[in-house]
mmCIF file of C-alpha atoms in Angstrom:
data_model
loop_
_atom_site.group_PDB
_atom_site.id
_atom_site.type_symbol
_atom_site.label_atom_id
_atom_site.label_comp_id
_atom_site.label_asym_id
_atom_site.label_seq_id
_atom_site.Cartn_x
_atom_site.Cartn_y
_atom_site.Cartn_z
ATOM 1 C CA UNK A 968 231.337 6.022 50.223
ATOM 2 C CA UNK A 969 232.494 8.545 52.830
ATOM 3 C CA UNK A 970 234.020 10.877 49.901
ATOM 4 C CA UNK A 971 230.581 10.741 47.739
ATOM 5 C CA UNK A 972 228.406 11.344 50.490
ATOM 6 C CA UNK A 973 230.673 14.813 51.386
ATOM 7 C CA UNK A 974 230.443 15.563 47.880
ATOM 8 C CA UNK A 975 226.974 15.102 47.483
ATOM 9 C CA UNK A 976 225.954 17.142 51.422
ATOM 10 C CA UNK A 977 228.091 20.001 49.616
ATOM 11 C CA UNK A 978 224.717 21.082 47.561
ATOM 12 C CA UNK A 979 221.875 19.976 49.911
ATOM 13 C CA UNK A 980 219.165 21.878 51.924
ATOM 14 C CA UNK A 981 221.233 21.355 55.058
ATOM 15 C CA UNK A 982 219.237 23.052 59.366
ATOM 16 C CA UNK A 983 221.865 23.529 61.647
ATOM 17 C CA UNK A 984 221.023 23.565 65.320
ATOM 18 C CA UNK A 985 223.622 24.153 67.993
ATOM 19 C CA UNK A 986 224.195 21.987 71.345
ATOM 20 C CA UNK A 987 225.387 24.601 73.703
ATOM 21 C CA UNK A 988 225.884 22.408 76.287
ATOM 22 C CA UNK A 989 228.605 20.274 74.261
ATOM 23 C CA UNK A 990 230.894 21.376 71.675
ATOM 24 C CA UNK A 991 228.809 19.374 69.205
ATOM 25 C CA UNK A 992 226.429 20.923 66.515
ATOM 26 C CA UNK A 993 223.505 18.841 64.666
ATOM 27 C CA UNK A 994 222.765 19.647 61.290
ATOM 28 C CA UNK A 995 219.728 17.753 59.023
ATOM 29 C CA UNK A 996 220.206 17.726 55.722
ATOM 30 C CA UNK A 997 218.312 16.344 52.245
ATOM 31 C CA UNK A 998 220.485 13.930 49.682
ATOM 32 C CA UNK A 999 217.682 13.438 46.899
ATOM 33 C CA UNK A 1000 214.611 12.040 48.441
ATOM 34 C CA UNK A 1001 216.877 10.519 51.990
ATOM 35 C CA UNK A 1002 217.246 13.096 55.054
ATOM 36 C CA UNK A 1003 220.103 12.586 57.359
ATOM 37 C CA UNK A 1004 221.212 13.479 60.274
ATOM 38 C CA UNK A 1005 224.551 15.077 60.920
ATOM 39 C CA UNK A 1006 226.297 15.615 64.400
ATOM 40 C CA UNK A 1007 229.578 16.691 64.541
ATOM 41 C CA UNK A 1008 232.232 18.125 66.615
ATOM 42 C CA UNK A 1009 232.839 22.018 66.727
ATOM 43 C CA UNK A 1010 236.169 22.475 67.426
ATOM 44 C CA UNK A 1011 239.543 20.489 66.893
ATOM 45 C CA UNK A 1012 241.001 18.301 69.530
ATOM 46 C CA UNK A 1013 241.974 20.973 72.052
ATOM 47 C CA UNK A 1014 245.480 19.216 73.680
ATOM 48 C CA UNK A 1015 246.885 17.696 70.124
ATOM 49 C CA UNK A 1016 245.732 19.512 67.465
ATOM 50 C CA UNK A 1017 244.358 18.573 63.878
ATOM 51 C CA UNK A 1018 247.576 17.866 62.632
ATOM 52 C CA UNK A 1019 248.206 14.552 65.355
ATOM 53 C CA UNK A 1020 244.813 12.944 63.591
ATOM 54 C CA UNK A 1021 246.248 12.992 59.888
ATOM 55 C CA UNK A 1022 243.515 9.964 58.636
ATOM 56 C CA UNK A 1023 240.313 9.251 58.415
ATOM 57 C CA UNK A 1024 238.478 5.851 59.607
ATOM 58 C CA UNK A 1025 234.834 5.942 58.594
ATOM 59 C CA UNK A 1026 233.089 3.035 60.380
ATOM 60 C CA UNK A 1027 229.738 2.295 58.391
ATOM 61 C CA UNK A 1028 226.587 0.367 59.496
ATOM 62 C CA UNK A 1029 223.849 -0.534 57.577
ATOM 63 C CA UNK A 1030 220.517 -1.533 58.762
ATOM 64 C CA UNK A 1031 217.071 -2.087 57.509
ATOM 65 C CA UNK A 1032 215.536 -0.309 60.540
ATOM 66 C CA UNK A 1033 216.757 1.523 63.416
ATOM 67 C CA UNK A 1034 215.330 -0.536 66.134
ATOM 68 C CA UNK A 1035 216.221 -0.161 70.041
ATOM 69 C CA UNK A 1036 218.521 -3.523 69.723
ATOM 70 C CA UNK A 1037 220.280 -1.861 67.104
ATOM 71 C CA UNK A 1038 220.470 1.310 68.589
ATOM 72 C CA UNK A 1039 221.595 0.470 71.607
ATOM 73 C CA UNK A 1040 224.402 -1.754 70.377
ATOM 74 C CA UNK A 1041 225.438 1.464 67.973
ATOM 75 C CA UNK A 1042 225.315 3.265 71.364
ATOM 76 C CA UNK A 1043 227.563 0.179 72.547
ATOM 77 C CA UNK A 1044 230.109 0.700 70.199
ATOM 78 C CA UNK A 1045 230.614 4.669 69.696
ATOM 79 C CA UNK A 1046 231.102 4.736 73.502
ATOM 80 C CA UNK A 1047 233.337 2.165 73.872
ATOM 81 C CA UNK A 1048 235.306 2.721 70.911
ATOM 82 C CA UNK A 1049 235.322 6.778 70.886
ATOM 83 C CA UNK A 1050 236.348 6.520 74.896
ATOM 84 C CA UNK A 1051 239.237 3.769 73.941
ATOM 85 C CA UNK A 1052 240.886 5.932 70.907
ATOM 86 C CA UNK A 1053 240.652 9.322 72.275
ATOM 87 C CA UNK A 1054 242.015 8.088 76.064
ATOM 88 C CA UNK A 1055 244.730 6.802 74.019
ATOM 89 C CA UNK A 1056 245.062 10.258 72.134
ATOM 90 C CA UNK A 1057 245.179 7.824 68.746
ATOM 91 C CA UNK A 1058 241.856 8.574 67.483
ATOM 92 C CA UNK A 1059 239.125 11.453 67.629
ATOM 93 C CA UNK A 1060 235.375 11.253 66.874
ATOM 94 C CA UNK A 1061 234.471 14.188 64.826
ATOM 95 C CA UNK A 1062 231.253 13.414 63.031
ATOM 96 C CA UNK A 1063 228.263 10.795 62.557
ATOM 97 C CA UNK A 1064 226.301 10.930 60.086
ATOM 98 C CA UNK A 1065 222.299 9.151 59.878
ATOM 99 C CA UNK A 1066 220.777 8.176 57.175
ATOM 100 C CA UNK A 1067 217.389 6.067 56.586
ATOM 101 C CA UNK A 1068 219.224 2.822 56.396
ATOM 102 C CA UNK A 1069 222.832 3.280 57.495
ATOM 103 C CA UNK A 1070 224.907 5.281 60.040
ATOM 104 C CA UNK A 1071 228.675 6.499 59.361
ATOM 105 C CA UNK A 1072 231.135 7.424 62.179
ATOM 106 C CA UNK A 1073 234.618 9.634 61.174
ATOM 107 C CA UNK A 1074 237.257 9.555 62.885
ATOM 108 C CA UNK A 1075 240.186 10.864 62.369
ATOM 109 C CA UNK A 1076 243.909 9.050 63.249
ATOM 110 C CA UNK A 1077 247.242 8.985 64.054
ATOM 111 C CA UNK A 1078 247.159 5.839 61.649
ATOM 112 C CA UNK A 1079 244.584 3.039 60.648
ATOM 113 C CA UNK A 1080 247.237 0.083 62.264
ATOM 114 C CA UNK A 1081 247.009 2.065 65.788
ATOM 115 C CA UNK A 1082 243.031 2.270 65.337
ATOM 116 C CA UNK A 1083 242.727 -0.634 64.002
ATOM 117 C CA UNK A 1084 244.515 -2.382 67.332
ATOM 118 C CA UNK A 1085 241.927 -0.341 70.054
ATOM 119 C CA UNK A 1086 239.046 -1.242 67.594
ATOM 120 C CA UNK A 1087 239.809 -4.992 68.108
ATOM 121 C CA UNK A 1088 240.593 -4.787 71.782
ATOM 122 C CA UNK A 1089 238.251 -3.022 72.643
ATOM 123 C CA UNK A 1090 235.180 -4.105 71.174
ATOM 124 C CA UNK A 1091 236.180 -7.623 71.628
ATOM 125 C CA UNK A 1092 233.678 -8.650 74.622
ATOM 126 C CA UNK A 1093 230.740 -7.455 72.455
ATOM 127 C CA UNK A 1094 229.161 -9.930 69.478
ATOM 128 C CA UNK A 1095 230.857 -8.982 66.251
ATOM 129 C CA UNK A 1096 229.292 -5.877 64.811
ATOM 130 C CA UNK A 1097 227.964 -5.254 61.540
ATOM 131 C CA UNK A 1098 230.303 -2.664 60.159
ATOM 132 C CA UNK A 1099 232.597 -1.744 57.537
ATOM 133 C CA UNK A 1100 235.502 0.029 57.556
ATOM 134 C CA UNK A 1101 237.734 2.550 55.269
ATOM 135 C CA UNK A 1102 240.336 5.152 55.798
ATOM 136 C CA UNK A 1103 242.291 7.642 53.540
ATOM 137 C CA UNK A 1104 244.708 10.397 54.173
ATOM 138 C CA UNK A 1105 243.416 13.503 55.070
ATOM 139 C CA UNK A 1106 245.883 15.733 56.755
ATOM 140 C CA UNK A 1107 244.342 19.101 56.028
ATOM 141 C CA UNK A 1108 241.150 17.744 57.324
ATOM 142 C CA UNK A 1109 239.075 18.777 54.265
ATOM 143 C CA UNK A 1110 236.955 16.065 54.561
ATOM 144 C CA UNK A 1111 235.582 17.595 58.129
ATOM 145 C CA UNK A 1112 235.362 20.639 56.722
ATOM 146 C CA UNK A 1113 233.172 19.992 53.952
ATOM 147 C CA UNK A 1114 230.831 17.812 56.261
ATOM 148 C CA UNK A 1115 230.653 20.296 58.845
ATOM 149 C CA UNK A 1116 230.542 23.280 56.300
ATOM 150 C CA UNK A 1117 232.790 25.378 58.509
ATOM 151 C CA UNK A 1118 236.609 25.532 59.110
ATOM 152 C CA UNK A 1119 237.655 24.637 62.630
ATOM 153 C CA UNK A 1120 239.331 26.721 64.819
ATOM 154 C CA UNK A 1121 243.022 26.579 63.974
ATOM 155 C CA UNK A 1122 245.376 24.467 66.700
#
């Protein structure tokens, strides 16, 4: 799912607006008649580098509307998880992506076992979540790239 919906952003009508005050960017773009929403990290993990994160975990969650239950337990679990992985340096949040009925985070790993392990432990005193996971390879981060339609600064 993660690789088609790249694919697909690669030829939409795609705003980009800045966040100065994080290193984050927002972009809105148009996939046939859905818009999304696209916020994603501006530069590579700073202390490690791109090449420590060498996979992909895309965490997907479907919904059939974005209420303020389900937002708030989506709020729940990007905290919780992004602050577990990336205190651990084993994981690093680098985009989420919003469409009318689902919402995609991508990560990128040192492995899917190691985020796989801070997933479970740390999400375990919430109710199970609706999600579903999937990871590839992706050393050269091309994935990112595409989604965020920019290289990142080399480290």
């Amino acid at each position: 799912m993660l690789r088609n919906l790249i694919s697909r952003l690669l030829s939409t009508k795609r705003e980009e607006k800045i966040l100065p005050q994080e290193s984050w960017s927002v972009t809105t773009a148009t996939l046939g008649e859905e818009s999304l929403i696209i916020r994603f990290r501006v530069n590579a993990p700073e202390q490690l580098g791109k090449a420590h994160f060498p996979n992909v975990v895309a965490i997907s969650w479907g919904f059939e509307s974005l209420s303020p239950t389900t937002q708030e337990a989506m709020s729940n679990l990007e905290d919780t998880l992004t602050d577990a992985v990336e205190k651990q340096n084993k994981a690093y949040l680098t985009a989420i992506v919003t469409g009318p009925d689902s919402r995609e985070w991508q990560y990128y790993s040192t492995s899917h076992d190691d985020f796989m392990n801070i997933l479970n432990e740390s999400l375990s005193c919430f109710p199970a979540f609706p999600i579903k996971i999937s990871s590839f390879s992706d050393p050269e981060w091309e994935a990112y790239s595409r989604l965020a339609g920019s290289e990142l600064s080399p480290n």
